[in-house]
Amino acid sequence: MDVLAPASTSVGFAGRQVEILPIPVGRIPVLIRTARPVIDALIANNVLTGEGDELDIDVIQIVDLIGDHGEQFFEALSIAAGVSVADVEAANLDDVVRLTQTCVRVNRDFFTKNVVPLLAGMARQLPGVGPTPSSS
């Protein structure tokens, strides 16, 4: 049986090359806790639930995420990319867009096959979350 190496790629960020790997299992809990509003926004915009090109995130979506969830976005990107929060915050928008798009592409299977179903299952288990019975 062949074992596939994890998909990875490198991306130019703040004047250097950063290797983007699939998120290590030990970082998943902190990423989900930190990035919950960011992940919810990505799901709402079909970035993590669509197919093909719909899974790509564009500059407008990234700017919206920064505006709506700046701290969580910067911390989540730091975790996903393995760079410091300070480096993310100090970078120019082009670098942040490239880094974000690369992190989403490298980790899309993880999000679409694991995180989205997990969050959907958790929402069904929480009282007061999800559809409510009709009052008629």
Tab-separated table of N, CA, C and O in Angstrom:
chain	number	residue	atom	x	y	z
A	1	MET	N	0.846	-1.168	0.000
A	1	MET	CA	0.000	0.000	0.000
A	1	MET	C	0.896	1.236	0.000
A	1	MET	O	1.821	1.358	0.776
A	2	ASP	N	0.570	2.166	-0.884
A	2	ASP	CA	1.320	3.418	-0.932
A	2	ASP	C	0.771	4.376	0.102
A	2	ASP	O	-0.433	4.495	0.281
A	3	VAL	N	1.659	5.074	0.767
A	3	VAL	CA	1.268	6.098	1.722
A	3	VAL	C	1.558	7.439	1.079
A	3	VAL	O	2.672	7.695	0.638
A	4	LEU	N	0.533	8.261	1.000
A	4	LEU	CA	0.699	9.570	0.387
A	4	LEU	C	1.255	10.553	1.400
A	4	LEU	O	0.813	10.597	2.541
A	5	ALA	N	2.215	11.340	0.976
A	5	ALA	CA	2.737	12.399	1.834
A	5	ALA	C	1.692	13.495	1.929
A	5	ALA	O	0.920	13.707	0.995
A	6	PRO	N	1.616	14.175	3.064
A	6	PRO	CA	0.651	15.253	3.189
A	6	PRO	C	0.895	16.312	2.128
A	6	PRO	O	2.034	16.618	1.801
A	7	ALA	N	-0.198	16.839	1.567
A	7	ALA	CA	-0.085	17.908	0.590
A	7	ALA	C	0.480	19.131	1.288
A	7	ALA	O	0.011	19.527	2.338
A	8	SER	N	1.499	19.692	0.696
A	8	SER	CA	2.041	20.924	1.238
A	8	SER	C	2.505	21.777	0.076
A	8	SER	O	2.666	21.300	-1.039
A	9	THR	N	2.713	23.023	0.362
A	9	THR	CA	3.227	23.931	-0.646
A	9	THR	C	3.891	25.089	0.078
A	9	THR	O	3.717	25.263	1.280
A	10	SER	N	4.654	25.838	-0.646
A	10	SER	CA	5.230	27.024	-0.022
A	10	SER	C	4.647	28.253	-0.701
A	10	SER	O	4.201	28.204	-1.842
A	11	VAL	N	4.654	29.344	0.054
A	11	VAL	CA	4.061	30.582	-0.422
A	11	VAL	C	4.947	31.739	0.019
A	11	VAL	O	5.520	31.702	1.111
A	12	GLY	N	5.053	32.742	-0.827
A	12	GLY	CA	5.782	33.943	-0.459
A	12	GLY	C	4.972	34.740	0.559
A	12	GLY	O	3.790	35.014	0.355
A	13	PHE	N	5.616	35.073	1.670
A	13	PHE	CA	4.946	35.831	2.722
A	13	PHE	C	5.961	36.723	3.409
A	13	PHE	O	6.946	36.232	3.961
A	14	ALA	N	5.723	38.023	3.374
A	14	ALA	CA	6.565	39.009	4.065
A	14	ALA	C	8.048	38.831	3.726
A	14	ALA	O	8.900	38.843	4.616
A	15	GLY	N	8.338	38.638	2.446
A	15	GLY	CA	9.723	38.569	1.995
A	15	GLY	C	10.415	37.242	2.189
A	15	GLY	O	11.631	37.141	2.008
A	16	ARG	N	9.664	36.213	2.579
A	16	ARG	CA	10.283	34.886	2.742
A	16	ARG	C	9.309	33.816	2.254
A	16	ARG	O	8.143	34.083	2.040
A	17	GLN	N	9.797	32.619	2.105
A	17	GLN	CA	8.952	31.491	1.726
A	17	GLN	C	8.493	30.785	3.005
A	17	GLN	O	9.296	30.516	3.896
A	18	VAL	N	7.192	30.516	3.084
A	18	VAL	CA	6.621	29.808	4.223
A	18	VAL	C	6.031	28.510	3.700
A	18	VAL	O	5.244	28.525	2.745
A	19	GLU	N	6.420	27.386	4.299
A	19	GLU	CA	5.855	26.101	3.909
A	19	GLU	C	4.532	25.905	4.647
A	19	GLU	O	4.458	26.019	5.866
A	20	ILE	N	3.483	25.636	3.881
A	20	ILE	CA	2.161	25.411	4.453
A	20	ILE	C	1.875	23.916	4.392
A	20	ILE	O	1.858	23.307	3.323
A	21	LEU	N	1.690	23.344	5.566
A	21	LEU	CA	1.399	21.915	5.716
A	21	LEU	C	-0.026	21.747	6.219
A	21	LEU	O	-0.601	22.687	6.786
A	22	PRO	N	-0.587	20.555	6.073
A	22	PRO	CA	-1.871	20.311	6.729
A	22	PRO	C	-1.751	20.575	8.230
A	22	PRO	O	-0.691	20.355	8.825
A	23	ILE	N	-2.796	21.073	8.827
A	23	ILE	CA	-2.775	21.435	10.242
A	23	ILE	C	-2.486	20.194	11.082
A	23	ILE	O	-3.183	19.190	10.961
A	24	PRO	N	-1.466	20.247	11.953
A	24	PRO	CA	-1.162	19.095	12.802
A	24	PRO	C	-2.289	18.840	13.807
A	24	PRO	O	-2.935	19.779	14.285
A	25	VAL	N	-2.515	17.591	14.110
A	25	VAL	CA	-3.620	17.195	14.979
A	25	VAL	C	-3.576	17.900	16.333
A	25	VAL	O	-4.612	18.245	16.892
A	26	GLY	N	-2.408	18.157	16.840
A	26	GLY	CA	-2.287	18.817	18.139
A	26	GLY	C	-2.730	20.269	18.127
A	26	GLY	O	-3.014	20.846	19.178
A	27	ARG	N	-2.810	20.878	16.954
A	27	ARG	CA	-3.228	22.271	16.825
A	27	ARG	C	-4.717	22.404	16.510
A	27	ARG	O	-5.265	23.503	16.545
A	28	ILE	N	-5.388	21.292	16.220
A	28	ILE	CA	-6.801	21.345	15.837
A	28	ILE	C	-7.684	21.924	16.946
A	28	ILE	O	-8.489	22.814	16.674
A	29	PRO	N	-7.562	21.480	18.203
A	29	PRO	CA	-8.456	22.028	19.231
A	29	PRO	C	-8.339	23.552	19.378
A	29	PRO	O	-9.346	24.253	19.420
A	30	VAL	N	-7.108	24.059	19.434
A	30	VAL	CA	-6.947	25.503	19.603
A	30	VAL	C	-7.401	26.252	18.350
A	30	VAL	O	-7.970	27.337	18.440
A	31	LEU	N	-7.187	25.662	17.184
A	31	LEU	CA	-7.642	26.311	15.952
A	31	LEU	C	-9.160	26.425	15.936
A	31	LEU	O	-9.707	27.493	15.642
A	32	ILE	N	-9.857	25.357	16.273
A	32	ILE	CA	-11.322	25.391	16.242
A	32	ILE	C	-11.856	26.354	17.301
A	32	ILE	O	-12.765	27.141	17.024
A	33	ARG	N	-11.282	26.327	18.503
A	33	ARG	CA	-11.733	27.274	19.544
A	33	ARG	C	-11.493	28.715	19.119
A	33	ARG	O	-12.340	29.584	19.292
A	34	THR	N	-10.323	28.969	18.589
A	34	THR	CA	-9.937	30.321	18.200
A	34	THR	C	-10.725	30.802	16.987
A	34	THR	O	-11.163	31.945	16.943
A	35	ALA	N	-10.870	29.932	16.025
A	35	ALA	CA	-11.384	30.343	14.717
A	35	ALA	C	-12.868	30.076	14.523
A	35	ALA	O	-13.369	30.218	13.414
A	36	ARG	N	-13.592	29.711	15.555
A	36	ARG	CA	-15.005	29.350	15.388
A	36	ARG	C	-15.802	30.401	14.606
A	36	ARG	O	-16.479	30.063	13.648
A	37	PRO	N	-15.726	31.707	14.948
A	37	PRO	CA	-16.496	32.677	14.157
A	37	PRO	C	-15.981	32.798	12.719
A	37	PRO	O	-16.761	33.031	11.794
A	38	VAL	N	-14.688	32.603	12.525
A	38	VAL	CA	-14.118	32.655	11.181
A	38	VAL	C	-14.601	31.451	10.378
A	38	VAL	O	-15.023	31.585	9.216
A	39	ILE	N	-14.557	30.267	10.984
A	39	ILE	CA	-15.020	29.044	10.306
A	39	ILE	C	-16.501	29.165	9.979
A	39	ILE	O	-16.925	28.830	8.869
A	40	ASP	N	-17.304	29.664	10.918
A	40	ASP	CA	-18.733	29.853	10.659
A	40	ASP	C	-18.955	30.788	9.470
A	40	ASP	O	-19.821	30.536	8.624
A	41	ALA	N	-18.177	31.867	9.390
A	41	ALA	CA	-18.302	32.803	8.267
A	41	ALA	C	-17.885	32.138	6.952
A	41	ALA	O	-18.521	32.352	5.909
A	42	LEU	N	-16.847	31.320	6.982
A	42	LEU	CA	-16.417	30.615	5.772
A	42	LEU	C	-17.474	29.620	5.307
A	42	LEU	O	-17.732	29.477	4.111
A	43	ILE	N	-18.101	28.948	6.256
A	43	ILE	CA	-19.181	28.012	5.917
A	43	ILE	C	-20.355	28.778	5.318
A	43	ILE	O	-20.910	28.380	4.290
A	44	ALA	N	-20.726	29.899	5.934
A	44	ALA	CA	-21.848	30.699	5.444
A	44	ALA	C	-21.610	31.206	4.023
A	44	ALA	O	-22.557	31.373	3.252
A	45	ASN	N	-20.350	31.429	3.662
A	45	ASN	CA	-20.011	31.907	2.317
A	45	ASN	C	-19.618	30.783	1.363
A	45	ASN	O	-19.041	31.040	0.314
A	46	ASN	N	-19.911	29.534	1.735
A	46	ASN	CA	-19.610	28.353	0.926
A	46	ASN	C	-18.128	28.160	0.640
A	46	ASN	O	-17.779	27.434	-0.276
A	47	VAL	N	-17.265	28.803	1.402
A	47	VAL	CA	-15.831	28.618	1.183
A	47	VAL	C	-15.418	27.214	1.623
A	47	VAL	O	-14.572	26.595	1.005
A	48	LEU	N	-16.048	26.685	2.666
A	48	LEU	CA	-15.689	25.354	3.159
A	48	LEU	C	-16.720	24.292	2.825
A	48	LEU	O	-16.528	23.131	3.131
A	49	THR	N	-17.821	24.680	2.212
A	49	THR	CA	-18.860	23.693	1.926
A	49	THR	C	-19.163	23.567	0.438
A	49	THR	O	-19.870	22.665	0.040
A	50	GLY	N	-18.631	24.442	-0.377
A	50	GLY	CA	-18.888	24.386	-1.810
A	50	GLY	C	-18.033	23.330	-2.470
A	50	GLY	O	-17.405	22.505	-1.817
A	51	GLU	N	-18.006	23.375	-3.784
A	51	GLU	CA	-17.205	22.422	-4.532
A	51	GLU	C	-16.319	23.173	-5.503
A	51	GLU	O	-16.641	24.278	-5.927
A	52	GLY	N	-15.209	22.550	-5.868
A	52	GLY	CA	-14.326	23.116	-6.873
A	52	GLY	C	-13.865	24.511	-6.536
A	52	GLY	O	-13.355	24.779	-5.456
A	53	ASP	N	-14.065	25.434	-7.483
A	53	ASP	CA	-13.598	26.805	-7.320
A	53	ASP	C	-14.288	27.528	-6.172
A	53	ASP	O	-13.781	28.507	-5.655
A	54	GLU	N	-15.490	27.078	-5.777
A	54	GLU	CA	-16.198	27.717	-4.672
A	54	GLU	C	-15.415	27.615	-3.370
A	54	GLU	O	-15.654	28.372	-2.450
A	55	LEU	N	-14.482	26.666	-3.299
A	55	LEU	CA	-13.704	26.485	-2.085
A	55	LEU	C	-12.576	27.500	-1.961
A	55	LEU	O	-11.923	27.568	-0.942
A	56	ASP	N	-12.349	28.272	-3.008
A	56	ASP	CA	-11.329	29.310	-2.923
A	56	ASP	C	-11.911	30.530	-2.240
A	56	ASP	O	-13.085	30.839	-2.373
A	57	ILE	N	-11.082	31.224	-1.517
A	57	ILE	CA	-11.504	32.425	-0.800
A	57	ILE	C	-10.926	33.627	-1.527
A	57	ILE	O	-9.757	33.627	-1.918
A	58	ASP	N	-11.746	34.644	-1.742
A	58	ASP	CA	-11.267	35.804	-2.478
A	58	ASP	C	-10.933	36.955	-1.540
A	58	ASP	O	-11.198	36.906	-0.334
A	59	VAL	N	-10.352	38.002	-2.101
A	59	VAL	CA	-9.861	39.122	-1.306
A	59	VAL	C	-10.992	39.820	-0.548
A	59	VAL	O	-10.800	40.224	0.602
A	60	ILE	N	-12.171	39.924	-1.142
A	60	ILE	CA	-13.301	40.570	-0.455
A	60	ILE	C	-13.697	39.770	0.780
A	60	ILE	O	-13.941	40.337	1.848
A	61	GLN	N	-13.751	38.446	0.650
A	61	GLN	CA	-14.092	37.603	1.793
A	61	GLN	C	-13.037	37.731	2.899
A	61	GLN	O	-13.374	37.765	4.077
A	62	ILE	N	-11.780	37.823	2.507
A	62	ILE	CA	-10.704	37.951	3.492
A	62	ILE	C	-10.802	39.293	4.211
A	62	ILE	O	-10.690	39.357	5.440
A	63	VAL	N	-11.028	40.365	3.459
A	63	VAL	CA	-11.166	41.684	4.076
A	63	VAL	C	-12.372	41.705	5.021
A	63	VAL	O	-12.308	42.265	6.120
A	64	ASP	N	-13.473	41.064	4.605
A	64	ASP	CA	-14.650	40.968	5.490
A	64	ASP	C	-14.306	40.221	6.779
A	64	ASP	O	-14.713	40.625	7.869
A	65	LEU	N	-13.577	39.121	6.662
A	65	LEU	CA	-13.181	38.363	7.849
A	65	LEU	C	-12.306	39.195	8.775
A	65	LEU	O	-12.462	39.154	9.997
A	66	ILE	N	-11.383	39.946	8.197
A	66	ILE	CA	-10.515	40.802	9.005
A	66	ILE	C	-11.356	41.862	9.709
A	66	ILE	O	-11.175	42.126	10.899
A	67	GLY	N	-12.293	42.457	8.979
A	67	GLY	CA	-13.132	43.491	9.572
A	67	GLY	C	-14.059	42.965	10.645
A	67	GLY	O	-14.261	43.611	11.678
A	68	ASP	N	-14.617	41.776	10.416
A	68	ASP	CA	-15.598	41.218	11.350
A	68	ASP	C	-14.970	40.431	12.505
A	68	ASP	O	-15.543	40.368	13.590
A	69	HIS	N	-13.840	39.790	12.242
A	69	HIS	CA	-13.247	38.870	13.230
A	69	HIS	C	-11.722	38.996	13.248
A	69	HIS	O	-11.018	37.983	13.289
A	70	GLY	N	-11.218	40.222	13.227
A	70	GLY	CA	-9.781	40.464	13.083
A	70	GLY	C	-8.882	39.643	13.976
A	70	GLY	O	-8.011	38.925	13.498
A	71	GLU	N	-9.076	39.739	15.291
A	71	GLU	CA	-8.199	39.009	16.210
A	71	GLU	C	-8.227	37.509	15.968
A	71	GLU	O	-7.191	36.855	15.895
A	72	GLN	N	-9.444	36.970	15.852
A	72	GLN	CA	-9.574	35.519	15.639
A	72	GLN	C	-8.993	35.121	14.279
A	72	GLN	O	-8.367	34.080	14.141
A	73	PHE	N	-9.207	35.972	13.270
A	73	PHE	CA	-8.679	35.677	11.937
A	73	PHE	C	-7.156	35.628	11.969
A	73	PHE	O	-6.549	34.685	11.466
A	74	PHE	N	-6.524	36.648	12.569
A	74	PHE	CA	-5.060	36.681	12.607
A	74	PHE	C	-4.497	35.503	13.387
A	74	PHE	O	-3.511	34.892	12.988
A	75	GLU	N	-5.134	35.171	14.501
A	75	GLU	CA	-4.653	34.049	15.302
A	75	GLU	C	-4.844	32.721	14.564
A	75	GLU	O	-3.959	31.868	14.569
A	76	ALA	N	-5.987	32.547	13.916
A	76	ALA	CA	-6.236	31.317	13.159
A	76	ALA	C	-5.249	31.173	12.003
A	76	ALA	O	-4.719	30.083	11.763
A	77	LEU	N	-4.996	32.259	11.294
A	77	LEU	CA	-4.038	32.208	10.189
A	77	LEU	C	-2.641	31.898	10.709
A	77	LEU	O	-1.899	31.134	10.095
A	78	SER	N	-2.293	32.451	11.850
A	78	SER	CA	-1.010	32.161	12.480
A	78	SER	C	-0.876	30.664	12.778
A	78	SER	O	0.151	30.054	12.487
A	79	ILE	N	-1.924	30.082	13.339
A	79	ILE	CA	-1.919	28.653	13.666
A	79	ILE	C	-1.813	27.815	12.392
A	79	ILE	O	-1.011	26.889	12.310
A	80	ALA	N	-2.634	28.143	11.408
A	80	ALA	CA	-2.671	27.355	10.167
A	80	ALA	C	-1.376	27.465	9.371
A	80	ALA	O	-0.960	26.501	8.726
A	81	ALA	N	-0.734	28.633	9.421
A	81	ALA	CA	0.460	28.850	8.601
A	81	ALA	C	1.766	28.620	9.350
A	81	ALA	O	2.817	28.524	8.726
A	82	GLY	N	1.696	28.577	10.684
A	82	GLY	CA	2.924	28.395	11.456
A	82	GLY	C	3.791	29.639	11.494
A	82	GLY	O	5.018	29.546	11.580
A	83	VAL	N	3.166	30.802	11.402
A	83	VAL	CA	3.892	32.073	11.544
A	83	VAL	C	3.314	32.798	12.754
A	83	VAL	O	2.220	32.474	13.208
A	84	SER	N	4.014	33.772	13.255
A	84	SER	CA	3.532	34.461	14.450
A	84	SER	C	2.359	35.391	14.119
A	84	SER	O	2.234	35.875	12.988
A	85	VAL	N	1.528	35.635	15.112
A	85	VAL	CA	0.427	36.583	14.968
A	85	VAL	C	0.987	37.955	14.610
A	85	VAL	O	0.445	38.656	13.747
A	86	ALA	N	2.078	38.330	15.238
A	86	ALA	CA	2.704	39.631	14.957
A	86	ALA	C	3.115	39.738	13.487
A	86	ALA	O	2.944	40.796	12.869
A	87	ASP	N	3.638	38.646	12.918
A	87	ASP	CA	4.007	38.657	11.497
A	87	ASP	C	2.783	38.816	10.609
A	87	ASP	O	2.822	39.528	9.607
A	88	VAL	N	1.692	38.152	10.967
A	88	VAL	CA	0.458	38.268	10.180
A	88	VAL	C	-0.055	39.702	10.255
A	88	VAL	O	-0.388	40.310	9.234
A	89	GLU	N	-0.104	40.254	11.445
A	89	GLU	CA	-0.620	41.616	11.624
A	89	GLU	C	0.254	42.655	10.935
A	89	GLU	O	-0.259	43.684	10.479
A	90	ALA	N	1.548	42.419	10.838
A	90	ALA	CA	2.476	43.378	10.232
A	90	ALA	C	2.563	43.244	8.712
A	90	ALA	O	3.100	44.121	8.039
A	91	ALA	N	2.018	42.168	8.161
A	91	ALA	CA	2.136	41.904	6.722
A	91	ALA	C	1.216	42.822	5.921
A	91	ALA	O	0.238	43.350	6.436
A	92	ASN	N	1.532	42.956	4.637
A	92	ASN	CA	0.634	43.717	3.778
A	92	ASN	C	-0.519	42.820	3.330
A	92	ASN	O	-0.460	41.592	3.462
A	93	LEU	N	-1.580	43.432	2.834
A	93	LEU	CA	-2.786	42.690	2.482
A	93	LEU	C	-2.520	41.624	1.425
A	93	LEU	O	-3.051	40.513	1.521
A	94	ASP	N	-1.691	41.925	0.425
A	94	ASP	CA	-1.392	40.920	-0.610
A	94	ASP	C	-0.811	39.650	-0.003
A	94	ASP	O	-1.181	38.541	-0.382
A	95	ASP	N	0.117	39.808	0.948
A	95	ASP	CA	0.725	38.646	1.592
A	95	ASP	C	-0.300	37.866	2.410
A	95	ASP	O	-0.315	36.631	2.401
A	96	VAL	N	-1.167	38.586	3.130
A	96	VAL	CA	-2.193	37.921	3.947
A	96	VAL	C	-3.182	37.170	3.054
A	96	VAL	O	-3.570	36.042	3.368
A	97	VAL	N	-3.555	37.761	1.925
A	97	VAL	CA	-4.465	37.094	0.989
A	97	VAL	C	-3.824	35.817	0.461
A	97	VAL	O	-4.434	34.739	0.477
A	98	ARG	N	-2.575	35.902	0.000
A	98	ARG	CA	-1.875	34.725	-0.539
A	98	ARG	C	-1.743	33.637	0.515
A	98	ARG	O	-1.993	32.458	0.247
A	99	LEU	N	-1.370	34.034	1.732
A	99	LEU	CA	-1.199	33.068	2.816
A	99	LEU	C	-2.537	32.403	3.159
A	99	LEU	O	-2.599	31.181	3.333
A	100	THR	N	-3.589	33.190	3.243
A	100	THR	CA	-4.916	32.653	3.557
A	100	THR	C	-5.376	31.683	2.482
A	100	THR	O	-5.839	30.575	2.780
A	101	GLN	N	-5.265	32.083	1.229
A	101	GLN	CA	-5.706	31.216	0.131
A	101	GLN	C	-4.935	29.900	0.123
A	101	GLN	O	-5.516	28.829	-0.080
A	102	THR	N	-3.647	29.965	0.392
A	102	THR	CA	-2.836	28.748	0.411
A	102	THR	C	-3.229	27.847	1.576
A	102	THR	O	-3.368	26.627	1.408
A	103	CYS	N	-3.443	28.433	2.752
A	103	CYS	CA	-3.858	27.634	3.917
A	103	CYS	C	-5.205	26.957	3.668
A	103	CYS	O	-5.395	25.787	4.022
A	104	VAL	N	-6.140	27.669	3.053
A	104	VAL	CA	-7.454	27.080	2.759
A	104	VAL	C	-7.291	25.931	1.769
A	104	VAL	O	-7.855	24.848	1.957
A	105	ARG	N	-6.500	26.125	0.714
A	105	ARG	CA	-6.322	25.063	-0.293
A	105	ARG	C	-5.675	23.817	0.308
A	105	ARG	O	-6.135	22.702	0.067
A	106	VAL	N	-4.607	24.003	1.092
A	106	VAL	CA	-3.884	22.862	1.654
A	106	VAL	C	-4.753	22.104	2.655
A	106	VAL	O	-4.665	20.883	2.761
A	107	ASN	N	-5.619	22.818	3.370
A	107	ASN	CA	-6.419	22.193	4.428
A	107	ASN	C	-7.888	21.988	4.063
A	107	ASN	O	-8.684	21.621	4.920
A	108	ARG	N	-8.263	22.188	2.820
A	108	ARG	CA	-9.677	22.103	2.440
A	108	ARG	C	-10.286	20.737	2.742
A	108	ARG	O	-11.395	20.669	3.232
A	109	ASP	N	-9.581	19.649	2.488
A	109	ASP	CA	-10.149	18.323	2.787
A	109	ASP	C	-10.403	18.167	4.275
A	109	ASP	O	-11.424	17.624	4.687
A	110	PHE	N	-9.471	18.644	5.087
A	110	PHE	CA	-9.637	18.574	6.535
A	110	PHE	C	-10.906	19.314	6.948
A	110	PHE	O	-11.713	18.809	7.723
A	111	PHE	N	-11.092	20.517	6.438
A	111	PHE	CA	-12.268	21.302	6.813
A	111	PHE	C	-13.555	20.694	6.270
A	111	PHE	O	-14.529	20.541	6.993
A	112	THR	N	-13.582	20.328	4.988
A	112	THR	CA	-14.831	19.849	4.393
A	112	THR	C	-15.234	18.471	4.901
A	112	THR	O	-16.414	18.179	5.005
A	113	LYS	N	-14.262	17.628	5.226
A	113	LYS	CA	-14.594	16.266	5.651
A	113	LYS	C	-14.665	16.098	7.162
A	113	LYS	O	-15.252	15.141	7.647
A	114	ASN	N	-14.052	17.006	7.918
A	114	ASN	CA	-13.992	16.837	9.363
A	114	ASN	C	-14.635	17.981	10.142
A	114	ASN	O	-15.509	17.752	10.960
A	115	VAL	N	-14.173	19.206	9.906
A	115	VAL	CA	-14.627	20.336	10.722
A	115	VAL	C	-16.091	20.674	10.462
A	115	VAL	O	-16.870	20.821	11.398
A	116	VAL	N	-16.480	20.801	9.202
A	116	VAL	CA	-17.861	21.181	8.890
A	116	VAL	C	-18.846	20.154	9.452
A	116	VAL	O	-19.788	20.528	10.158
A	117	PRO	N	-18.656	18.842	9.232
A	117	PRO	CA	-19.579	17.874	9.834
A	117	PRO	C	-19.538	17.883	11.363
A	117	PRO	O	-20.572	17.739	12.016
A	118	LEU	N	-18.357	18.077	11.948
A	118	LEU	CA	-18.243	18.141	13.403
A	118	LEU	C	-19.048	19.309	13.962
A	118	LEU	O	-19.827	19.147	14.902
A	119	LEU	N	-18.890	20.483	13.388
A	119	LEU	CA	-19.613	21.660	13.870
A	119	LEU	C	-21.115	21.507	13.654
A	119	LEU	O	-21.917	21.909	14.499
A	120	ALA	N	-21.508	20.894	12.546
A	120	ALA	CA	-22.931	20.656	12.300
A	120	ALA	C	-23.494	19.694	13.345
A	120	ALA	O	-24.579	19.905	13.877
A	121	GLY	N	-22.746	18.659	13.692
A	121	GLY	CA	-23.181	17.708	14.712
A	121	GLY	C	-23.268	18.344	16.082
A	121	GLY	O	-24.194	18.085	16.847
A	122	MET	N	-22.310	19.204	16.406
A	122	MET	CA	-22.337	19.883	17.696
A	122	MET	C	-23.539	20.825	17.776
A	122	MET	O	-24.174	20.930	18.818
A	123	ALA	N	-23.866	21.495	16.679
A	123	ALA	CA	-25.004	22.420	16.680
A	123	ALA	C	-26.306	21.661	16.916
A	123	ALA	O	-27.198	22.146	17.617
A	124	ARG	N	-26.417	20.451	16.371
A	124	ARG	CA	-27.637	19.654	16.567
A	124	ARG	C	-27.785	19.206	18.017
A	124	ARG	O	-28.884	18.994	18.494
A	125	GLN	N	-26.667	19.056	18.748
A	125	GLN	CA	-26.713	18.562	20.118
A	125	GLN	C	-26.954	19.664	21.140
A	125	GLN	O	-27.332	19.384	22.269
A	126	LEU	N	-26.741	20.925	20.768
A	126	LEU	CA	-26.902	22.010	21.720
A	126	LEU	C	-28.341	22.463	21.778
A	126	LEU	O	-28.967	22.696	20.763
A	127	PRO	N	-28.900	22.602	22.982
A	127	PRO	CA	-30.272	23.070	23.087
A	127	PRO	C	-30.382	24.514	22.590
A	127	PRO	O	-29.508	25.318	22.837
A	128	GLY	N	-31.452	24.773	21.853
A	128	GLY	CA	-31.689	26.114	21.362
A	128	GLY	C	-30.925	26.437	20.099
A	128	GLY	O	-30.974	27.544	19.605
A	129	VAL	N	-30.167	25.475	19.543
A	129	VAL	CA	-29.437	25.697	18.320
A	129	VAL	C	-30.068	24.868	17.217
A	129	VAL	O	-30.389	23.711	17.397
A	130	GLY	N	-30.256	25.473	16.076
A	130	GLY	CA	-30.822	24.767	14.945
A	130	GLY	C	-32.289	25.038	14.793
A	130	GLY	O	-32.868	25.901	15.449
A	131	PRO	N	-32.948	24.268	13.927
A	131	PRO	CA	-34.357	24.504	13.653
A	131	PRO	C	-35.218	24.264	14.895
A	131	PRO	O	-34.914	23.423	15.707
A	132	THR	N	-36.265	25.038	15.008
A	132	THR	CA	-37.195	24.866	16.119
A	132	THR	C	-38.520	24.371	15.596
A	132	THR	O	-38.882	24.649	14.462
A	133	PRO	N	-39.231	23.599	16.394
A	133	PRO	CA	-40.518	23.088	15.935
A	133	PRO	C	-41.500	24.245	15.700
A	133	PRO	O	-41.439	25.267	16.356
A	134	SER	N	-42.386	24.019	14.774
A	134	SER	CA	-43.389	25.028	14.448
A	134	SER	C	-44.367	25.170	15.607
A	134	SER	O	-44.695	24.211	16.298
A	135	SER	N	-44.858	26.386	15.818
A	135	SER	CA	-45.820	26.603	16.900
A	135	SER	C	-47.245	26.412	16.420
A	135	SER	O	-48.179	26.603	17.155
A	136	SER	N	-47.412	26.053	15.151
A	136	SER	CA	-48.781	25.865	14.655
A	136	SER	C	-49.199	24.422	14.682
A	136	SER	O	-48.489	23.536	14.812
